[in-house]
Amino acid sequence: ESLAASGFVPARTVLFAFGHNEEVLGSGAKAIAEHLQAQGIKPEYVLDEGMLVIEDHPVTGAPVALVGIAEKGYATLRVTARAPGGHSSMPPLETAVATLAAAITAITGNPFPLDYSGPAREMLEQLAPHGGLGIRMAVANSWLFQPLLERQIAATPSGAALLHTTMAPTMLEGSPKENVLPQTAMARINYRLHPRDSAASALARAQAAVGNLPVTLAWEGRPNEPSPVSSTTSPAYQAIAALAAEFSGAPVAPALVLGGTDSRVFSGYADDVYRFQPVRLKLSELDMIHGTNERLSIDNLDRMAEFYRALIAKTAG
């Protein structure tokens, strides 16, 4: 609005897409993408939320601006065990709950392998020159130090999530009373799929893990596959990265978004999809996102407005 009020007229079309329900998997954004496709409108690039400026990044100990070039997929596996049921005073050798527990343990006890590749590797290679001697040496000689790099990155849950598909049992259903054996026991395991994996390969891995256990496995609804990995050499990335550096005064690196954004519906349709806001937060402040006292500072709000103004002027002017 401030650009328009100043008399700015873009030389190229700028589209603003506002979905109404991103937090529940974004049917609004999907409708927007489908409408644009039906009109034959193909954006050069899409920019959404997803990554930001970490003021105390663990690699450098200083601010780093991260631009998301891909995001993980989202799927929930429903694991179901069935049994005759009955009274808890006369339990059989196997119950639906015991079978379900064994299946959960088998699936989560076979985690996806860690792999220092993809966006995580690109991020470290960009940031290593700004880190200490140890990280510079390890990244420069990753052919030798890859196992060490994987262990170090995976030392925290957020670091491990960069290197593989994660699984988290989140919901359980069984008997409505403590003295009743359920005829059906069910669990839901939430997957965040790494770009190297797919819903089909994840389901096959779970089926192999449970073996002959008498359970059924099925996806809850339709899985969202991981996004393609966008270019880090495109003019759009170069423009976003240059402005991210200007607004943060920090090195810029590509990154993998662990959560989900509306931008996934444009993957494979726009040439590239990026995820960045110039919001500055410390690592300790990330827990407030969707948590207690979630908030955005006025400084960050101002910074975002100025960033988007500059980006539109730079790429569409």
PDB file of N, CA, C and O in Angstrom, residues 133-202:
ATOM      1  N   LEU A 133      36.863 -23.190  13.989  1.00  0.00           N
ATOM      2  CA  LEU A 133      37.806 -24.024  13.231  1.00  0.00           C
ATOM      3  C   LEU A 133      37.292 -25.448  13.080  1.00  0.00           C
ATOM      4  O   LEU A 133      37.394 -26.049  12.003  1.00  0.00           O
ATOM      5  N   GLY A 134      36.699 -25.992  14.156  1.00  0.00           N
ATOM      6  CA  GLY A 134      36.235 -27.379  14.112  1.00  0.00           C
ATOM      7  C   GLY A 134      35.173 -27.601  13.058  1.00  0.00           C
ATOM      8  O   GLY A 134      35.245 -28.556  12.280  1.00  0.00           O
ATOM      9  N   ILE A 135      34.180 -26.716  13.015  1.00  0.00           N
ATOM     10  CA  ILE A 135      33.099 -26.885  12.048  1.00  0.00           C
ATOM     11  C   ILE A 135      33.602 -26.629  10.643  1.00  0.00           C
ATOM     12  O   ILE A 135      33.194 -27.304   9.678  1.00  0.00           O
ATOM     13  N   ARG A 136      34.518 -25.678  10.476  1.00  0.00           N
ATOM     14  CA  ARG A 136      35.065 -25.423   9.140  1.00  0.00           C
ATOM     15  C   ARG A 136      35.815 -26.643   8.614  1.00  0.00           C
ATOM     16  O   ARG A 136      35.658 -27.033   7.456  1.00  0.00           O
ATOM     17  N   MET A 137      36.610 -27.258   9.473  1.00  0.00           N
ATOM     18  CA  MET A 137      37.391 -28.421   9.053  1.00  0.00           C
ATOM     19  C   MET A 137      36.486 -29.612   8.747  1.00  0.00           C
ATOM     20  O   MET A 137      36.668 -30.319   7.755  1.00  0.00           O
ATOM     21  N   ALA A 138      35.457 -29.838   9.602  1.00  0.00           N
ATOM     22  CA  ALA A 138      34.574 -30.987   9.410  1.00  0.00           C
ATOM     23  C   ALA A 138      33.762 -30.852   8.125  1.00  0.00           C
ATOM     24  O   ALA A 138      33.620 -31.817   7.364  1.00  0.00           O
ATOM     25  N   VAL A 139      33.238 -29.663   7.857  1.00  0.00           N
ATOM     26  CA  VAL A 139      32.423 -29.472   6.664  1.00  0.00           C
ATOM     27  C   VAL A 139      33.281 -29.529   5.399  1.00  0.00           C
ATOM     28  O   VAL A 139      32.874 -30.108   4.385  1.00  0.00           O
ATOM     29  N   ALA A 140      34.484 -28.960   5.454  1.00  0.00           N
ATOM     30  CA  ALA A 140      35.368 -28.983   4.290  1.00  0.00           C
ATOM     31  C   ALA A 140      35.823 -30.398   3.959  1.00  0.00           C
ATOM     32  O   ALA A 140      36.187 -30.689   2.814  1.00  0.00           O
ATOM     33  N   ASN A 141      35.810 -31.285   4.955  1.00  0.00           N
ATOM     34  CA  ASN A 141      36.245 -32.671   4.752  1.00  0.00           C
ATOM     35  C   ASN A 141      35.127 -33.630   5.134  1.00  0.00           C
ATOM     36  O   ASN A 141      35.335 -34.607   5.853  1.00  0.00           O
ATOM     37  N   SER A 142      33.924 -33.345   4.634  1.00  0.00           N
ATOM     38  CA  SER A 142      32.765 -34.155   5.025  1.00  0.00           C
ATOM     39  C   SER A 142      32.887 -35.606   4.576  1.00  0.00           C
ATOM     40  O   SER A 142      32.258 -36.490   5.157  1.00  0.00           O
ATOM     41  N   TRP A 143      33.706 -35.873   3.551  1.00  0.00           N
ATOM     42  CA  TRP A 143      33.933 -37.260   3.126  1.00  0.00           C
ATOM     43  C   TRP A 143      34.522 -38.088   4.273  1.00  0.00           C
ATOM     44  O   TRP A 143      34.311 -39.300   4.354  1.00  0.00           O
ATOM     45  N   LEU A 144      35.222 -37.422   5.166  1.00  0.00           N
ATOM     46  CA  LEU A 144      35.827 -38.104   6.310  1.00  0.00           C
ATOM     47  C   LEU A 144      34.992 -37.940   7.579  1.00  0.00           C
ATOM     48  O   LEU A 144      34.837 -38.877   8.361  1.00  0.00           O
ATOM     49  N   PHE A 145      34.410 -36.752   7.758  1.00  0.00           N
ATOM     50  CA  PHE A 145      33.755 -36.419   9.024  1.00  0.00           C
ATOM     51  C   PHE A 145      32.230 -36.543   8.977  1.00  0.00           C
ATOM     52  O   PHE A 145      31.556 -36.115   9.919  1.00  0.00           O
ATOM     53  N   GLN A 146      31.671 -37.111   7.926  1.00  0.00           N
ATOM     54  CA  GLN A 146      30.218 -37.188   7.831  1.00  0.00           C
ATOM     55  C   GLN A 146      29.574 -37.862   9.046  1.00  0.00           C
ATOM     56  O   GLN A 146      28.602 -37.340   9.585  1.00  0.00           O
ATOM     57  N   PRO A 147      30.074 -39.012   9.530  1.00  0.00           N
ATOM     58  CA  PRO A 147      29.459 -39.613  10.721  1.00  0.00           C
ATOM     59  C   PRO A 147      29.480 -38.679  11.935  1.00  0.00           C
ATOM     60  O   PRO A 147      28.511 -38.613  12.701  1.00  0.00           O
ATOM     61  N   LEU A 148      30.573 -37.945  12.094  1.00  0.00           N
ATOM     62  CA  LEU A 148      30.667 -36.999  13.210  1.00  0.00           C
ATOM     63  C   LEU A 148      29.671 -35.861  13.030  1.00  0.00           C
ATOM     64  O   LEU A 148      28.986 -35.461  13.986  1.00  0.00           O
ATOM     65  N   LEU A 149      29.565 -35.340  11.806  1.00  0.00           N
ATOM     66  CA  LEU A 149      28.617 -34.259  11.538  1.00  0.00           C
ATOM     67  C   LEU A 149      27.191 -34.713  11.837  1.00  0.00           C
ATOM     68  O   LEU A 149      26.409 -33.985  12.451  1.00  0.00           O
ATOM     69  N   GLU A 150      26.850 -35.934  11.415  1.00  0.00           N
ATOM     70  CA  GLU A 150      25.502 -36.441  11.652  1.00  0.00           C
ATOM     71  C   GLU A 150      25.215 -36.574  13.141  1.00  0.00           C
ATOM     72  O   GLU A 150      24.132 -36.226  13.611  1.00  0.00           O
ATOM     73  N   ARG A 151      26.199 -37.070  13.898  1.00  0.00           N
ATOM     74  CA  ARG A 151      26.000 -37.204  15.353  1.00  0.00           C
ATOM     75  C   ARG A 151      25.831 -35.849  16.016  1.00  0.00           C
ATOM     76  O   ARG A 151      24.981 -35.670  16.893  1.00  0.00           O
ATOM     77  N   GLN A 152      26.641 -34.895  15.609  1.00  0.00           N
ATOM     78  CA  GLN A 152      26.591 -33.567  16.222  1.00  0.00           C
ATOM     79  C   GLN A 152      25.277 -32.859  15.896  1.00  0.00           C
ATOM     80  O   GLN A 152      24.643 -32.269  16.768  1.00  0.00           O
ATOM     81  N   ILE A 153      24.864 -32.921  14.632  1.00  0.00           N
ATOM     82  CA  ILE A 153      23.609 -32.265  14.239  1.00  0.00           C
ATOM     83  C   ILE A 153      22.436 -32.924  14.947  1.00  0.00           C
ATOM     84  O   ILE A 153      21.502 -32.250  15.412  1.00  0.00           O
ATOM     85  N   ALA A 154      22.468 -34.248  15.043  1.00  0.00           N
ATOM     86  CA  ALA A 154      21.348 -35.003  15.621  1.00  0.00           C
ATOM     87  C   ALA A 154      21.333 -34.991  17.144  1.00  0.00           C
ATOM     88  O   ALA A 154      20.484 -35.644  17.757  1.00  0.00           O
ATOM     89  N   ALA A 155      22.225 -34.240  17.767  1.00  0.00           N
ATOM     90  CA  ALA A 155      22.277 -34.198  19.235  1.00  0.00           C
ATOM     91  C   ALA A 155      21.048 -33.512  19.827  1.00  0.00           C
ATOM     92  O   ALA A 155      20.745 -33.679  21.003  1.00  0.00           O
ATOM     93  N   THR A 156      20.324 -32.732  19.026  1.00  0.00           N
ATOM     94  CA  THR A 156      19.079 -32.102  19.480  1.00  0.00           C
ATOM     95  C   THR A 156      17.936 -32.584  18.584  1.00  0.00           C
ATOM     96  O   THR A 156      18.165 -32.917  17.412  1.00  0.00           O
ATOM     97  N   PRO A 157      16.708 -32.611  19.098  1.00  0.00           N
ATOM     98  CA  PRO A 157      15.577 -33.039  18.256  1.00  0.00           C
ATOM     99  C   PRO A 157      15.420 -32.200  16.987  1.00  0.00           C
ATOM    100  O   PRO A 157      15.131 -32.736  15.916  1.00  0.00           O
ATOM    101  N   SER A 158      15.607 -30.882  17.096  1.00  0.00           N
ATOM    102  CA  SER A 158      15.452 -30.037  15.909  1.00  0.00           C
ATOM    103  C   SER A 158      16.548 -30.307  14.893  1.00  0.00           C
ATOM    104  O   SER A 158      16.311 -30.277  13.678  1.00  0.00           O
ATOM    105  N   GLY A 159      17.755 -30.590  15.375  1.00  0.00           N
ATOM    106  CA  GLY A 159      18.848 -30.919  14.467  1.00  0.00           C
ATOM    107  C   GLY A 159      18.625 -32.252  13.780  1.00  0.00           C
ATOM    108  O   GLY A 159      18.803 -32.377  12.567  1.00  0.00           O
ATOM    109  N   ALA A 160      18.196 -33.250  14.554  1.00  0.00           N
ATOM    110  CA  ALA A 160      17.938 -34.568  13.965  1.00  0.00           C
ATOM    111  C   ALA A 160      16.849 -34.489  12.907  1.00  0.00           C
ATOM    112  O   ALA A 160      16.904 -35.177  11.878  1.00  0.00           O
ATOM    113  N   ALA A 161      15.850 -33.640  13.136  1.00  0.00           N
ATOM    114  CA  ALA A 161      14.738 -33.522  12.189  1.00  0.00           C
ATOM    115  C   ALA A 161      15.193 -33.009  10.828  1.00  0.00           C
ATOM    116  O   ALA A 161      14.523 -33.247   9.823  1.00  0.00           O
ATOM    117  N   LEU A 162      16.346 -32.321  10.781  1.00  0.00           N
ATOM    118  CA  LEU A 162      16.872 -31.842   9.507  1.00  0.00           C
ATOM    119  C   LEU A 162      17.412 -32.974   8.650  1.00  0.00           C
ATOM    120  O   LEU A 162      17.521 -32.843   7.431  1.00  0.00           O
ATOM    121  N   LEU A 163      17.767 -34.084   9.294  1.00  0.00           N
ATOM    122  CA  LEU A 163      18.509 -35.138   8.606  1.00  0.00           C
ATOM    123  C   LEU A 163      17.683 -36.343   8.219  1.00  0.00           C
ATOM    124  O   LEU A 163      18.172 -37.215   7.500  1.00  0.00           O
ATOM    125  N   HIS A 164      16.443 -36.442   8.712  1.00  0.00           N
ATOM    126  CA  HIS A 164      15.657 -37.629   8.368  1.00  0.00           C
ATOM    127  C   HIS A 164      14.167 -37.375   8.583  1.00  0.00           C
ATOM    128  O   HIS A 164      13.758 -36.364   9.144  1.00  0.00           O
ATOM    129  N   THR A 165      13.389 -38.338   8.113  1.00  0.00           N
ATOM    130  CA  THR A 165      11.957 -38.348   8.385  1.00  0.00           C
ATOM    131  C   THR A 165      11.745 -38.697   9.856  1.00  0.00           C
ATOM    132  O   THR A 165      12.366 -39.623  10.379  1.00  0.00           O
ATOM    133  N   THR A 166      10.870 -37.960  10.521  1.00  0.00           N
ATOM    134  CA  THR A 166      10.596 -38.218  11.933  1.00  0.00           C
ATOM    135  C   THR A 166       9.229 -38.869  12.105  1.00  0.00           C
ATOM    136  O   THR A 166       8.339 -38.713  11.272  1.00  0.00           O
ATOM    137  N   MET A 167       9.103 -39.613  13.208  1.00  0.00           N
ATOM    138  CA  MET A 167       7.848 -40.267  13.569  1.00  0.00           C
ATOM    139  C   MET A 167       7.545 -39.940  15.020  1.00  0.00           C
ATOM    140  O   MET A 167       8.426 -40.046  15.871  1.00  0.00           O
ATOM    141  N   ALA A 168       6.310 -39.575  15.306  1.00  0.00           N
ATOM    142  CA  ALA A 168       5.924 -39.230  16.679  1.00  0.00           C
ATOM    143  C   ALA A 168       4.543 -39.793  16.986  1.00  0.00           C
ATOM    144  O   ALA A 168       3.543 -39.297  16.446  1.00  0.00           O
ATOM    145  N   PRO A 169       4.447 -40.823  17.843  1.00  0.00           N
ATOM    146  CA  PRO A 169       3.116 -41.285  18.267  1.00  0.00           C
ATOM    147  C   PRO A 169       2.435 -40.181  19.059  1.00  0.00           C
ATOM    148  O   PRO A 169       3.008 -39.638  20.005  1.00  0.00           O
ATOM    149  N   THR A 170       1.227 -39.822  18.658  1.00  0.00           N
ATOM    150  CA  THR A 170       0.561 -38.679  19.278  1.00  0.00           C
ATOM    151  C   THR A 170      -0.811 -38.991  19.859  1.00  0.00           C
ATOM    152  O   THR A 170      -1.278 -38.274  20.749  1.00  0.00           O
ATOM    153  N   MET A 171      -1.495 -40.043  19.380  1.00  0.00           N
ATOM    154  CA  MET A 171      -2.852 -40.312  19.841  1.00  0.00           C
ATOM    155  C   MET A 171      -3.057 -41.808  20.055  1.00  0.00           C
ATOM    156  O   MET A 171      -2.536 -42.632  19.307  1.00  0.00           O
ATOM    157  N   LEU A 172      -3.814 -42.118  21.113  1.00  0.00           N
ATOM    158  CA  LEU A 172      -4.124 -43.513  21.448  1.00  0.00           C
ATOM    159  C   LEU A 172      -5.610 -43.647  21.750  1.00  0.00           C
ATOM    160  O   LEU A 172      -6.199 -42.773  22.383  1.00  0.00           O
ATOM    161  N   GLU A 173      -6.198 -44.758  21.320  1.00  0.00           N
ATOM    162  CA  GLU A 173      -7.591 -45.071  21.625  1.00  0.00           C
ATOM    163  C   GLU A 173      -7.684 -46.536  22.035  1.00  0.00           C
ATOM    164  O   GLU A 173      -7.017 -47.394  21.459  1.00  0.00           O
ATOM    165  N   GLY A 174      -8.501 -46.795  23.046  1.00  0.00           N
ATOM    166  CA  GLY A 174      -8.692 -48.168  23.489  1.00  0.00           C
ATOM    167  C   GLY A 174     -10.036 -48.329  24.160  1.00  0.00           C
ATOM    168  O   GLY A 174     -11.060 -47.844  23.673  1.00  0.00           O
ATOM    169  N   SER A 175     -10.017 -48.957  25.319  1.00  0.00           N
ATOM    170  CA  SER A 175     -11.270 -49.228  26.026  1.00  0.00           C
ATOM    171  C   SER A 175     -11.827 -47.972  26.687  1.00  0.00           C
ATOM    172  O   SER A 175     -11.063 -47.119  27.162  1.00  0.00           O
ATOM    173  N   PRO A 176     -13.153 -47.872  26.769  1.00  0.00           N
ATOM    174  CA  PRO A 176     -13.751 -46.739  27.485  1.00  0.00           C
ATOM    175  C   PRO A 176     -13.770 -46.937  28.992  1.00  0.00           C
ATOM    176  O   PRO A 176     -14.108 -46.018  29.738  1.00  0.00           O
ATOM    177  N   LYS A 177     -13.432 -48.171  29.467  1.00  0.00           N
ATOM    178  CA  LYS A 177     -13.409 -48.437  30.910  1.00  0.00           C
ATOM    179  C   LYS A 177     -12.192 -49.271  31.261  1.00  0.00           C
ATOM    180  O   LYS A 177     -11.702 -50.066  30.466  1.00  0.00           O
ATOM    181  N   GLU A 178     -11.739 -49.102  32.514  1.00  0.00           N
ATOM    182  CA  GLU A 178     -10.511 -49.784  32.920  1.00  0.00           C
ATOM    183  C   GLU A 178     -10.666 -51.285  33.044  1.00  0.00           C
ATOM    184  O   GLU A 178      -9.677 -52.022  33.017  1.00  0.00           O
ATOM    185  N   ASN A 179     -11.864 -51.800  33.154  1.00  0.00           N
ATOM    186  CA  ASN A 179     -12.053 -53.244  33.332  1.00  0.00           C
ATOM    187  C   ASN A 179     -12.620 -53.931  32.085  1.00  0.00           C
ATOM    188  O   ASN A 179     -13.126 -55.041  32.158  1.00  0.00           O
ATOM    189  N   VAL A 180     -12.543 -53.233  30.956  1.00  0.00           N
ATOM    190  CA  VAL A 180     -13.055 -53.798  29.704  1.00  0.00           C
ATOM    191  C   VAL A 180     -11.903 -53.928  28.709  1.00  0.00           C
ATOM    192  O   VAL A 180     -11.170 -52.963  28.465  1.00  0.00           O
ATOM    193  N   LEU A 181     -11.750 -55.129  28.143  1.00  0.00           N
ATOM    194  CA  LEU A 181     -10.750 -55.333  27.094  1.00  0.00           C
ATOM    195  C   LEU A 181     -11.316 -54.808  25.781  1.00  0.00           C
ATOM    196  O   LEU A 181     -12.391 -55.233  25.348  1.00  0.00           O
ATOM    197  N   PRO A 182     -10.625 -53.888  25.120  1.00  0.00           N
ATOM    198  CA  PRO A 182     -11.178 -53.331  23.886  1.00  0.00           C
ATOM    199  C   PRO A 182     -11.124 -54.329  22.734  1.00  0.00           C
ATOM    200  O   PRO A 182     -10.187 -55.116  22.618  1.00  0.00           O
ATOM    201  N   GLN A 183     -12.126 -54.266  21.899  1.00  0.00           N
ATOM    202  CA  GLN A 183     -12.090 -55.055  20.672  1.00  0.00           C
ATOM    203  C   GLN A 183     -11.212 -54.392  19.615  1.00  0.00           C
ATOM    204  O   GLN A 183     -10.680 -55.065  18.733  1.00  0.00           O
ATOM    205  N   THR A 184     -11.047 -53.090  19.752  1.00  0.00           N
ATOM    206  CA  THR A 184     -10.185 -52.336  18.829  1.00  0.00           C
ATOM    207  C   THR A 184      -9.331 -51.357  19.624  1.00  0.00           C
ATOM    208  O   THR A 184      -9.848 -50.630  20.477  1.00  0.00           O
ATOM    209  N   ALA A 185      -8.049 -51.363  19.349  1.00  0.00           N
ATOM    210  CA  ALA A 185      -7.124 -50.377  19.921  1.00  0.00           C
ATOM    211  C   ALA A 185      -6.422 -49.687  18.755  1.00  0.00           C
ATOM    212  O   ALA A 185      -6.017 -50.343  17.786  1.00  0.00           O
ATOM    213  N   MET A 186      -6.285 -48.369  18.856  1.00  0.00           N
ATOM    214  CA  MET A 186      -5.772 -47.619  17.712  1.00  0.00           C
ATOM    215  C   MET A 186      -4.767 -46.564  18.158  1.00  0.00           C
ATOM    216  O   MET A 186      -4.925 -45.971  19.235  1.00  0.00           O
ATOM    217  N   ALA A 187      -3.753 -46.362  17.352  1.00  0.00           N
ATOM    218  CA  ALA A 187      -2.774 -45.302  17.592  1.00  0.00           C
ATOM    219  C   ALA A 187      -2.593 -44.503  16.313  1.00  0.00           C
ATOM    220  O   ALA A 187      -2.808 -45.018  15.200  1.00  0.00           O
ATOM    221  N   ARG A 188      -2.180 -43.256  16.484  1.00  0.00           N
ATOM    222  CA  ARG A 188      -1.830 -42.426  15.334  1.00  0.00           C
ATOM    223  C   ARG A 188      -0.390 -41.948  15.515  1.00  0.00           C
ATOM    224  O   ARG A 188      -0.023 -41.443  16.578  1.00  0.00           O
ATOM    225  N   ILE A 189       0.386 -42.135  14.466  1.00  0.00           N
ATOM    226  CA  ILE A 189       1.799 -41.751  14.468  1.00  0.00           C
ATOM    227  C   ILE A 189       1.985 -40.673  13.408  1.00  0.00           C
ATOM    228  O   ILE A 189       1.723 -40.903  12.226  1.00  0.00           O
ATOM    229  N   ASN A 190       2.421 -39.491  13.835  1.00  0.00           N
ATOM    230  CA  ASN A 190       2.586 -38.367  12.913  1.00  0.00           C
ATOM    231  C   ASN A 190       3.978 -38.401  12.282  1.00  0.00           C
ATOM    232  O   ASN A 190       4.986 -38.477  12.979  1.00  0.00           O
ATOM    233  N   TYR A 191       4.008 -38.349  10.966  1.00  0.00           N
ATOM    234  CA  TYR A 191       5.257 -38.350  10.196  1.00  0.00           C
ATOM    235  C   TYR A 191       5.511 -36.977   9.605  1.00  0.00           C
ATOM    236  O   TYR A 191       4.583 -36.319   9.109  1.00  0.00           O
ATOM    237  N   ARG A 192       6.761 -36.559   9.640  1.00  0.00           N
ATOM    238  CA  ARG A 192       7.206 -35.397   8.883  1.00  0.00           C
ATOM    239  C   ARG A 192       8.253 -35.927   7.894  1.00  0.00           C
ATOM    240  O   ARG A 192       9.363 -36.292   8.286  1.00  0.00           O
ATOM    241  N   LEU A 193       7.867 -35.982   6.634  1.00  0.00           N
ATOM    242  CA  LEU A 193       8.621 -36.694   5.611  1.00  0.00           C
ATOM    243  C   LEU A 193       9.742 -35.833   5.040  1.00  0.00           C
ATOM    244  O   LEU A 193       9.506 -34.732   4.532  1.00  0.00           O
ATOM    245  N   HIS A 194      10.953 -36.356   5.088  1.00  0.00           N
ATOM    246  CA  HIS A 194      12.110 -35.671   4.506  1.00  0.00           C
ATOM    247  C   HIS A 194      11.987 -35.697   2.983  1.00  0.00           C
ATOM    248  O   HIS A 194      11.407 -36.639   2.421  1.00  0.00           O
ATOM    249  N   PRO A 195      12.531 -34.695   2.278  1.00  0.00           N
ATOM    250  CA  PRO A 195      12.431 -34.692   0.817  1.00  0.00           C
ATOM    251  C   PRO A 195      12.967 -35.942   0.125  1.00  0.00           C
ATOM    252  O   PRO A 195      12.594 -36.215  -1.016  1.00  0.00           O
ATOM    253  N   ARG A 196      13.834 -36.713   0.794  1.00  0.00           N
ATOM    254  CA  ARG A 196      14.335 -37.930   0.139  1.00  0.00           C
ATOM    255  C   ARG A 196      13.348 -39.094   0.267  1.00  0.00           C
ATOM    256  O   ARG A 196      13.528 -40.135  -0.365  1.00  0.00           O
ATOM    257  N   ASP A 197      12.313 -38.931   1.093  1.00  0.00           N
ATOM    258  CA  ASP A 197      11.347 -40.008   1.317  1.00  0.00           C
ATOM    259  C   ASP A 197       9.997 -39.654   0.702  1.00  0.00           C
ATOM    260  O   ASP A 197       9.786 -38.551   0.201  1.00  0.00           O
ATOM    261  N   SER A 198       9.072 -40.598   0.770  1.00  0.00           N
ATOM    262  CA  SER A 198       7.714 -40.388   0.275  1.00  0.00           C
ATOM    263  C   SER A 198       6.751 -41.115   1.196  1.00  0.00           C
ATOM    264  O   SER A 198       7.161 -41.943   2.025  1.00  0.00           O
ATOM    265  N   ALA A 199       5.462 -40.828   1.046  1.00  0.00           N
ATOM    266  CA  ALA A 199       4.464 -41.523   1.851  1.00  0.00           C
ATOM    267  C   ALA A 199       4.497 -43.024   1.569  1.00  0.00           C
ATOM    268  O   ALA A 199       4.367 -43.841   2.484  1.00  0.00           O
ATOM    269  N   ALA A 200       4.697 -43.401   0.312  1.00  0.00           N
ATOM    270  CA  ALA A 200       4.727 -44.823  -0.041  1.00  0.00           C
ATOM    271  C   ALA A 200       5.914 -45.532   0.602  1.00  0.00           C
ATOM    272  O   ALA A 200       5.772 -46.633   1.158  1.00  0.00           O
ATOM    273  N   SER A 201       7.089 -44.910   0.572  1.00  0.00           N
ATOM    274  CA  SER A 201       8.261 -45.559   1.154  1.00  0.00           C
ATOM    275  C   SER A 201       8.162 -45.609   2.682  1.00  0.00           C
ATOM    276  O   SER A 201       8.613 -46.568   3.314  1.00  0.00           O
ATOM    277  N   ALA A 202       7.537 -44.591   3.287  1.00  0.00           N
ATOM    278  CA  ALA A 202       7.361 -44.588   4.740  1.00  0.00           C
ATOM    279  C   ALA A 202       6.391 -45.681   5.174  1.00  0.00           C
ATOM    280  O   ALA A 202       6.617 -46.371   6.186  1.00  0.00           O
TER     281      ALA A 202
END
